[in-house]
PDB file of C-alpha atoms in Angstrom:
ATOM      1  CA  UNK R 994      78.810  21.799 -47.763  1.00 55.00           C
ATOM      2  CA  UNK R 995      74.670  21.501 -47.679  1.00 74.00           C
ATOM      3  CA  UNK R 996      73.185  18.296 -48.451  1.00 86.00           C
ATOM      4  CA  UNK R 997      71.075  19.302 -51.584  1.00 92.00           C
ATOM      5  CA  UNK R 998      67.461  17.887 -51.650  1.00 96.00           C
ATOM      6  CA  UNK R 999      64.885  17.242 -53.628  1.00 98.00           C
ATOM      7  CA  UNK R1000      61.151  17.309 -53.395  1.00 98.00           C
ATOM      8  CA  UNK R1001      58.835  14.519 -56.189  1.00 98.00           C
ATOM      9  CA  UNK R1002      55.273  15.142 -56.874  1.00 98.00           C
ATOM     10  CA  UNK R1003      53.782  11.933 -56.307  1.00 98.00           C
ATOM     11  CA  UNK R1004      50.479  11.628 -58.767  1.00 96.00           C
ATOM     12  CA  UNK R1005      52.191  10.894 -61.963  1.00 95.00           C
ATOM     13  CA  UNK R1006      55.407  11.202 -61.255  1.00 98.00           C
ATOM     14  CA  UNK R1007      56.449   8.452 -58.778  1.00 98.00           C
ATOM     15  CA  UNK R1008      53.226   6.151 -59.326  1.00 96.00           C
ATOM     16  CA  UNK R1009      50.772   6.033 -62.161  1.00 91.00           C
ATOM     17  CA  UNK R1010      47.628   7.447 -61.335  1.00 87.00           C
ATOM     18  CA  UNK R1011      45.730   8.392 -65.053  1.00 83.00           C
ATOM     19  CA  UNK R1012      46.444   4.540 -65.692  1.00 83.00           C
ATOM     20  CA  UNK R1013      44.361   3.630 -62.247  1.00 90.00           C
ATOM     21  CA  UNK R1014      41.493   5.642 -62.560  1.00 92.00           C
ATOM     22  CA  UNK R1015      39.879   4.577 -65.129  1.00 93.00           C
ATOM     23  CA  UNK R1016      40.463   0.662 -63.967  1.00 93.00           C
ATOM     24  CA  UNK R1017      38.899   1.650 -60.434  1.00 95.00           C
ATOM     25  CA  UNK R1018      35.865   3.643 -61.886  1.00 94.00           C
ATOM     26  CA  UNK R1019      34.742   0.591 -64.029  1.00 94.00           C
ATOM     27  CA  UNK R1020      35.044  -1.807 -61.122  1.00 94.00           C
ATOM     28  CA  UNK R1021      33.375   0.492 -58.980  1.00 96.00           C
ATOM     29  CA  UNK R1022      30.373   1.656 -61.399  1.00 95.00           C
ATOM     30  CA  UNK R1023      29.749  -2.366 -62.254  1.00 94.00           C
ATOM     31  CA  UNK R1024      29.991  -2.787 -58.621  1.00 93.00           C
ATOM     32  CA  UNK R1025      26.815  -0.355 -57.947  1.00 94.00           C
ATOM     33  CA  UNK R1026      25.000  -1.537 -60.767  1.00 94.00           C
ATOM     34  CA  UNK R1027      25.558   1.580 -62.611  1.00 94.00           C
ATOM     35  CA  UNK R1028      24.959   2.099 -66.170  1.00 90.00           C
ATOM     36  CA  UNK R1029      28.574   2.752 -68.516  1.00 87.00           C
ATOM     37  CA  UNK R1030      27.895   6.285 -69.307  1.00 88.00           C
ATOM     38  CA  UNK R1031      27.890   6.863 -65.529  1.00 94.00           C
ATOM     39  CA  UNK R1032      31.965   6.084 -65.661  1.00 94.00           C
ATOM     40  CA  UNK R1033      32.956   8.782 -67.034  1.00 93.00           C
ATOM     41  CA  UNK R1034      30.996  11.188 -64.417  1.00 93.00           C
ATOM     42  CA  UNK R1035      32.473   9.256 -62.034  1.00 95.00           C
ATOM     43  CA  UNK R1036      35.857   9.382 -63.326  1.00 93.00           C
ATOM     44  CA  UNK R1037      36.026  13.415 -64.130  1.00 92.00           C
ATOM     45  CA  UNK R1038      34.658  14.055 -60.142  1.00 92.00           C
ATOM     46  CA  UNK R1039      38.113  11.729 -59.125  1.00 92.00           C
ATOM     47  CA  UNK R1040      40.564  13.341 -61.848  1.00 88.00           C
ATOM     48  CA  UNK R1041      40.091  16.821 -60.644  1.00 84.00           C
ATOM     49  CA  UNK R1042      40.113  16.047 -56.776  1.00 86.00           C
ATOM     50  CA  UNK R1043      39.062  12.680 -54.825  1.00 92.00           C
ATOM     51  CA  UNK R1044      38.317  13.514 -51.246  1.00 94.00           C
ATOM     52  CA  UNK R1045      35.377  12.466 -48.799  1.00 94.00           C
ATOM     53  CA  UNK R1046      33.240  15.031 -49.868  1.00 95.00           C
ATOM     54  CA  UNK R1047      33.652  13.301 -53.515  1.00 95.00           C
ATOM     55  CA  UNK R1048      32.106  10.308 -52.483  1.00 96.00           C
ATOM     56  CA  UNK R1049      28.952  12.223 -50.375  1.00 96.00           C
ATOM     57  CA  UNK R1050      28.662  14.312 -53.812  1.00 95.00           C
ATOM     58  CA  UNK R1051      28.814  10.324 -55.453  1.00 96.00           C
ATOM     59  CA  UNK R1052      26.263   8.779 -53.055  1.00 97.00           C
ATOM     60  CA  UNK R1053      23.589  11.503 -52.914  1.00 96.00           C
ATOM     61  CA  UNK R1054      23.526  11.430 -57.192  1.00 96.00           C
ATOM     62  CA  UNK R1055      23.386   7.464 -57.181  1.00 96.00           C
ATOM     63  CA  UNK R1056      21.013   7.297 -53.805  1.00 96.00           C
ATOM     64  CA  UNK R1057      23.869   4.636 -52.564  1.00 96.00           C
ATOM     65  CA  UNK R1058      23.356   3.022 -49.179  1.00 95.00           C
ATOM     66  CA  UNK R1059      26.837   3.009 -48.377  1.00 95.00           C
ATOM     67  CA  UNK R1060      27.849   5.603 -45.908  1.00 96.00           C
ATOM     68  CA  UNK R1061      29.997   8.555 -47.765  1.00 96.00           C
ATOM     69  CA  UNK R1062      32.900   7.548 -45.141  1.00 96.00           C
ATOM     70  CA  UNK R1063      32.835   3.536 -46.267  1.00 97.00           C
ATOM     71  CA  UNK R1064      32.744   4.821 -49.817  1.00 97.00           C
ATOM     72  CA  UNK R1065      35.945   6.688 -49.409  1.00 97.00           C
ATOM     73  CA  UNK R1066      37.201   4.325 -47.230  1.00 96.00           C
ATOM     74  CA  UNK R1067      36.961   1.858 -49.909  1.00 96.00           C
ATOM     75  CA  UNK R1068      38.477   3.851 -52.742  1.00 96.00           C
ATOM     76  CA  UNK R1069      41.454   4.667 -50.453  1.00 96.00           C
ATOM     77  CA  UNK R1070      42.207   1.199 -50.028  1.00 95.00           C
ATOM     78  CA  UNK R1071      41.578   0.084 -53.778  1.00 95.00           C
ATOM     79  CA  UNK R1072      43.435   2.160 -55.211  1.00 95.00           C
ATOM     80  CA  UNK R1073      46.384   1.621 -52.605  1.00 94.00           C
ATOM     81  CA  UNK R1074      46.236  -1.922 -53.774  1.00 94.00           C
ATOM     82  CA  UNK R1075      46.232  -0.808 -57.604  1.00 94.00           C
ATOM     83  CA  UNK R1076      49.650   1.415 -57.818  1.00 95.00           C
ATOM     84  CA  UNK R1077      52.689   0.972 -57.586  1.00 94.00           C
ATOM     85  CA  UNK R1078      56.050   2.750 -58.103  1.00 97.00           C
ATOM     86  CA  UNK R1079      58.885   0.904 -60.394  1.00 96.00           C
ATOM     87  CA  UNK R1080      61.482  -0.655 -58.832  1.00 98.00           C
ATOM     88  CA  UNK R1081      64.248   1.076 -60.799  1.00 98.00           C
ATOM     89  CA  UNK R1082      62.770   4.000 -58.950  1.00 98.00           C
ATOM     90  CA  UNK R1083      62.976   2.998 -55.488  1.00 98.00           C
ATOM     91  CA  UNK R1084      65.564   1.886 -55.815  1.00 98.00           C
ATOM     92  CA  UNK R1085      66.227   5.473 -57.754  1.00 98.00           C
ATOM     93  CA  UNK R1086      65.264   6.767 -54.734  1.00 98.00           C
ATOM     94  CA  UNK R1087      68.163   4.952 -51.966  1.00 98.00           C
ATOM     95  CA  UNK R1088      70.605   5.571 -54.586  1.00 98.00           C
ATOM     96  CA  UNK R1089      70.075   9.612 -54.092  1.00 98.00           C
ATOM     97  CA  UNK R1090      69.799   9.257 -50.138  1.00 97.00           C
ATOM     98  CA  UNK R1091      73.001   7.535 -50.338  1.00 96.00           C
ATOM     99  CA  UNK R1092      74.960   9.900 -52.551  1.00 95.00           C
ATOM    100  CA  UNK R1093      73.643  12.306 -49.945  1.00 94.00           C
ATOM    101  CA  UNK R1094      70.685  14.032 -51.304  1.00 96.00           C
ATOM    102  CA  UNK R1095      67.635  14.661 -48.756  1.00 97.00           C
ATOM    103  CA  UNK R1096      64.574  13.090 -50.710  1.00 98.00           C
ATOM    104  CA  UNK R1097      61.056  13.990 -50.019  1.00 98.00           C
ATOM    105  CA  UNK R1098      57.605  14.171 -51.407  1.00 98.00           C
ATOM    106  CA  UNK R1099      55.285  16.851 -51.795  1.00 98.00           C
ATOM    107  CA  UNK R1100      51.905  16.132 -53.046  1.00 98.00           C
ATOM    108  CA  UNK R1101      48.506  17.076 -52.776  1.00 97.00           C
ATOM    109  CA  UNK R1102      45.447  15.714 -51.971  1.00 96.00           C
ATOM    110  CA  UNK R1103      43.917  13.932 -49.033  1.00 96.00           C
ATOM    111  CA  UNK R1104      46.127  12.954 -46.370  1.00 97.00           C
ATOM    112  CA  UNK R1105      44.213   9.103 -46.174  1.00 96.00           C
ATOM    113  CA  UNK R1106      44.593   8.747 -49.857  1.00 96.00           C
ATOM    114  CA  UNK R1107      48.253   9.986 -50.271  1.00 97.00           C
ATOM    115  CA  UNK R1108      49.736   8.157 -47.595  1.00 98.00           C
ATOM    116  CA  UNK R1109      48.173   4.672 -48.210  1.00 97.00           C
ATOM    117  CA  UNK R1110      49.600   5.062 -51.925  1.00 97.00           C
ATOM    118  CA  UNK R1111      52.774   6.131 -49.824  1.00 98.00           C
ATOM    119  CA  UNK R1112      52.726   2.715 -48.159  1.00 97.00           C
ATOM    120  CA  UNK R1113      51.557   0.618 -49.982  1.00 97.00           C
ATOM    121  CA  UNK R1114      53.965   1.475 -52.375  1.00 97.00           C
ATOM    122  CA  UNK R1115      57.357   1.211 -50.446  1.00 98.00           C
ATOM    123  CA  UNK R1116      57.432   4.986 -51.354  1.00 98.00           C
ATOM    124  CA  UNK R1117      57.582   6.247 -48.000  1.00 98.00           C
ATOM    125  CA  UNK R1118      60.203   4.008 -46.710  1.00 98.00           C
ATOM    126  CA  UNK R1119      62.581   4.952 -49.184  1.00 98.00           C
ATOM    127  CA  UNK R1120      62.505   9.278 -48.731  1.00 98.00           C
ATOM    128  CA  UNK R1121      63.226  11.469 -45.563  1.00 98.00           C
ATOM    129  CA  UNK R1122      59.637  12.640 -45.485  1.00 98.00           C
ATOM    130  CA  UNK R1123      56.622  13.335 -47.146  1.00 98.00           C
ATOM    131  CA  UNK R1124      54.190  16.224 -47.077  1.00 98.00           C
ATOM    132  CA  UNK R1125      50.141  16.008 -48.187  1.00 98.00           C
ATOM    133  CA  UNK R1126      48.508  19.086 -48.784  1.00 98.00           C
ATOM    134  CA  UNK R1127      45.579  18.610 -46.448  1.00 97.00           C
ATOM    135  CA  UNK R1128      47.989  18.032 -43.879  1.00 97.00           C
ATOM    136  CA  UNK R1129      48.432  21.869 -43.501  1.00 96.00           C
ATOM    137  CA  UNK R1130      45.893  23.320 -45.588  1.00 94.00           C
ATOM    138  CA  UNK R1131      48.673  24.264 -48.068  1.00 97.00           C
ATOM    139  CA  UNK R1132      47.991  23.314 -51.903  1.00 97.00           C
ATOM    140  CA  UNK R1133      50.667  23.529 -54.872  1.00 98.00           C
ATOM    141  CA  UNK R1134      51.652  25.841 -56.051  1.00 97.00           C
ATOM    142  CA  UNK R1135      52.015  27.800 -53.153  1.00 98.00           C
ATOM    143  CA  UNK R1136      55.188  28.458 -51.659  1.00 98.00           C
ATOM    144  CA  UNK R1137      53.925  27.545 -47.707  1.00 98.00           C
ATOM    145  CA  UNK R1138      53.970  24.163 -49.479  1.00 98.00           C
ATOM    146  CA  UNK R1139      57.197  23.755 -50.480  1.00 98.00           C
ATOM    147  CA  UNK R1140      58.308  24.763 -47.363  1.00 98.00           C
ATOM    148  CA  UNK R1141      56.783  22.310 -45.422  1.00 98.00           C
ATOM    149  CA  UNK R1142      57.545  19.452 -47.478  1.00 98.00           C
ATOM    150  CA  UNK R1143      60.899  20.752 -47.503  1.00 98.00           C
ATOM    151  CA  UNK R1144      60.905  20.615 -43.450  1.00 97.00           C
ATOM    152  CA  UNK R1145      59.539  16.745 -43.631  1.00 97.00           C
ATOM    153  CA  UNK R1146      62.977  15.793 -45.472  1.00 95.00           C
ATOM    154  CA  UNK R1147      65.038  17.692 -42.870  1.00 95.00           C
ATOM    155  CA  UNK R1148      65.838  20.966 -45.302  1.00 96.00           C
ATOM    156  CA  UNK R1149      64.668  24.322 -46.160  1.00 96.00           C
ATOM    157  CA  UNK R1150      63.886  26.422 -49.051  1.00 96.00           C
ATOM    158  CA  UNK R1151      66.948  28.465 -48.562  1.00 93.00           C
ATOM    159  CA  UNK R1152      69.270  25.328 -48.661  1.00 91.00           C
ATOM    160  CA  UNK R1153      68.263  25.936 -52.724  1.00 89.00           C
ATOM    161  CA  UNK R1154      66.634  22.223 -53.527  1.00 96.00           C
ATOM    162  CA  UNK R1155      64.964  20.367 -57.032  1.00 98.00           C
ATOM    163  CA  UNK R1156      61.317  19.915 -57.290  1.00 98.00           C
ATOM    164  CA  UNK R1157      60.638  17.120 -59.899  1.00 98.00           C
ATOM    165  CA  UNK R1158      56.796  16.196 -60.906  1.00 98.00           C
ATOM    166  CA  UNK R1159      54.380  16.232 -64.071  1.00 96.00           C
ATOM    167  CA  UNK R1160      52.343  19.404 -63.874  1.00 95.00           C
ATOM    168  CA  UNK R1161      53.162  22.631 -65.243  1.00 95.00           C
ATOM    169  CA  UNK R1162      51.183  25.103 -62.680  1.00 94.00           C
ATOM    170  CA  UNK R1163      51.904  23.356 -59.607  1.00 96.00           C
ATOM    171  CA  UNK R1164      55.486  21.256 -60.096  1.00 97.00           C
ATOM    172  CA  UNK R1165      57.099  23.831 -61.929  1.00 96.00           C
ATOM    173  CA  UNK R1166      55.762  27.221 -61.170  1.00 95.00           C
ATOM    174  CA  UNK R1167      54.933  26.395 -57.855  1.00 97.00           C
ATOM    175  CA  UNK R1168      59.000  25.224 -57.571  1.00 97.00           C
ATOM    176  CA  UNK R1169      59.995  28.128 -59.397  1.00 97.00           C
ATOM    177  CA  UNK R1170      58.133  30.374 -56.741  1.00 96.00           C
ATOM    178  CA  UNK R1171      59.799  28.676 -53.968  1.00 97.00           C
ATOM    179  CA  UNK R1172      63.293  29.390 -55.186  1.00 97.00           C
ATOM    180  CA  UNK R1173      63.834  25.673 -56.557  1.00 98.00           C
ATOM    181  CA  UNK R1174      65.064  24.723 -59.864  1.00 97.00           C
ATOM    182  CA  UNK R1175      63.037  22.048 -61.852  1.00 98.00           C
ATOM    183  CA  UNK R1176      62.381  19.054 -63.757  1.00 98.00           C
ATOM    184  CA  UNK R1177      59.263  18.397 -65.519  1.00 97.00           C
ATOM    185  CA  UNK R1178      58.346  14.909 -66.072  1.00 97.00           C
ATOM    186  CA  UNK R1179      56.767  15.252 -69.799  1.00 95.00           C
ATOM    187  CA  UNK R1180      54.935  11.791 -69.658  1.00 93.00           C
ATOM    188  CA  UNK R1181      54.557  12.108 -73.458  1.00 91.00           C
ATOM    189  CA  UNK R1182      53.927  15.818 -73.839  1.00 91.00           C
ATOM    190  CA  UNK R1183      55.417  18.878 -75.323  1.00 91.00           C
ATOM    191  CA  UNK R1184      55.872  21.932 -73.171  1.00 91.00           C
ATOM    192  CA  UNK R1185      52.918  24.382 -73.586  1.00 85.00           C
ATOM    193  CA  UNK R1186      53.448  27.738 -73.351  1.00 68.00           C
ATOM    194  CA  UNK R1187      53.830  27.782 -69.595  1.00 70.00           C
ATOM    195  CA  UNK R1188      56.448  29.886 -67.729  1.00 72.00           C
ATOM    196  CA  UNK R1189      58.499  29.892 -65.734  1.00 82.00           C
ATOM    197  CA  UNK R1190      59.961  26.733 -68.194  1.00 93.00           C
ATOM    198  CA  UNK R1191      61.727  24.022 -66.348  1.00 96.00           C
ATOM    199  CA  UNK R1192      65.374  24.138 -66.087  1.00 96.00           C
ATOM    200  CA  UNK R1193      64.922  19.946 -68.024  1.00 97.00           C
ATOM    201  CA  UNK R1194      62.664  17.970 -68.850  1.00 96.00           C
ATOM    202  CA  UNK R1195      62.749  14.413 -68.641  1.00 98.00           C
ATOM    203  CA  UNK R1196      60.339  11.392 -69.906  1.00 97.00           C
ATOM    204  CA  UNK R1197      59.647   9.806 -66.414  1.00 97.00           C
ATOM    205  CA  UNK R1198      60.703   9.529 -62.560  1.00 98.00           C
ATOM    206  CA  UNK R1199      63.879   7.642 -63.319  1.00 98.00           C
ATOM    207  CA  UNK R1200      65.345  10.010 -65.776  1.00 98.00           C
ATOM    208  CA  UNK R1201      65.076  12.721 -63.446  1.00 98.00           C
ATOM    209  CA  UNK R1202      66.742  11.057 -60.639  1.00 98.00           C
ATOM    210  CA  UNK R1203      69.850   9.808 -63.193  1.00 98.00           C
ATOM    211  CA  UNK R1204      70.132  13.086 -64.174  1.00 97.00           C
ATOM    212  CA  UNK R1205      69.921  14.827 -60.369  1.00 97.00           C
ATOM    213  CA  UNK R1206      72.910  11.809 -59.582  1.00 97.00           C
ATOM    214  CA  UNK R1207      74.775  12.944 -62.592  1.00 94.00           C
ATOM    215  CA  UNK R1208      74.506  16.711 -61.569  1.00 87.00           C
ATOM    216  CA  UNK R1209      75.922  15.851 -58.289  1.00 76.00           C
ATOM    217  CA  UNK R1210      78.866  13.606 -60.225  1.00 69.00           C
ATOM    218  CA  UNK R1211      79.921  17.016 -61.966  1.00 60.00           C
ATOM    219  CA  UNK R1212      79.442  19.261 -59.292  1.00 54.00           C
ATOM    220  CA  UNK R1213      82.352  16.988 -57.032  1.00 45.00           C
ATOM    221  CA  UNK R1214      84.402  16.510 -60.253  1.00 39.00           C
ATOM    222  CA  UNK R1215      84.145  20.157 -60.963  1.00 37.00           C
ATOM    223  CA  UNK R1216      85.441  20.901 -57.081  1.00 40.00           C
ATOM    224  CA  UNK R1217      88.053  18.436 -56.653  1.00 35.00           C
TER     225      UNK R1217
END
């Protein structure tokens, strides 16, 4: 029998990145001397993609003397040191590898940013693999993606897998397009009218991995 896997978004989903934000823009605006209203400038650039050519965009509106690369350099390791992933998730996470599920990540974003939160974390030492977007110039939700993250964790999209993460477009359609059922982490929210719909939803990381363990519980009950 296959060894099922499953892929988590990270952002969200494994570690708490709205909550961070907004703690690393004030330090960083006070830091520069910046006036408040600034913050939330600063803030929207970061929420809708933080990658080096953030901070040159950052530095040439502020006239900062910092280098664009020691301004991103910065932010990757503050916010490194700000997240972290629960424990009853990691430990979420062994208790799937053990039970025999391959367990990856597939996230994007920039491949310094991801993969200090990776580490700094524990995350990466508790999946098969991990895939960042820039890594291959492949972006949820598209299905070359999947794929790859799928190949970091040892698997491949036509094992059939689970993608698990918090955003409708690129966790659940994307997931859907790749031929893998879902779970949507809700994080508070109702289901919009998105579709494909997720095959659950849960309210965080944990829940979804209980439920994947349970799944697997049935499926061997239901076959011996």
């Amino acid at each position: 029998m296959r060894r099922p896997f499953v892929l988590f978004d990270l952002d969200n989903t494994l570690v708490d990145r709205r909550g961070t934000l907004p703690d690393w823009a004030a330090e960083f605006t006070a830091r520069h001397g910046l006036r408040d209203e600034e913050r939330a400038y600063v803030l929207g650039l970061l929420a809708e993609r933080a990658y080096p050519s953030t901070f040159e965009a950052i530095r040439t509106r502020y006239r900062l003397r910092e280098p664009a690369e020691d301004l991103w350099g910065a932010y990757c390791a503050d916010i490194a040191a700000m997240v972290s992933c629960p424990a009853e998730v990691l430990d979420g996470l062994d208790e799937l590898r053990s039970a025999g599920w391959r367990v990856g990540v597939a996230t994007n974003g920039a491949a310094d940013i991801q993969w200090a939160k990776l580490r700094a974390t524990g995350i990466a030492g508790h999946v098969d693999g991990a895939f960042v977007s820039e890594e291959g110039d492949a972006r949820k939700p598209a299905v070359r993606h999947f794929a790859l993250a799928a190949e970091r964790c040892g698997a491949v999209l036509s094992d059939g897998g689970w993608m698990v993460g918090d955003n409708p477009v690129n966790d659940v359609g994307g997931g859907h397009s790749a031929g893998l059922r879902t779970i949507w982490v809700a994080n508070g929210r109702s289901w919009a009218a998105h579709a494909p719909a997720p095959e659950h939803t849960v309210s965080d990381a944990r829940s979804a991995i209980d439920l994947l363990l349970r799944l697997v519980a049935d499926h061997v009950g239901t076959a011996s």
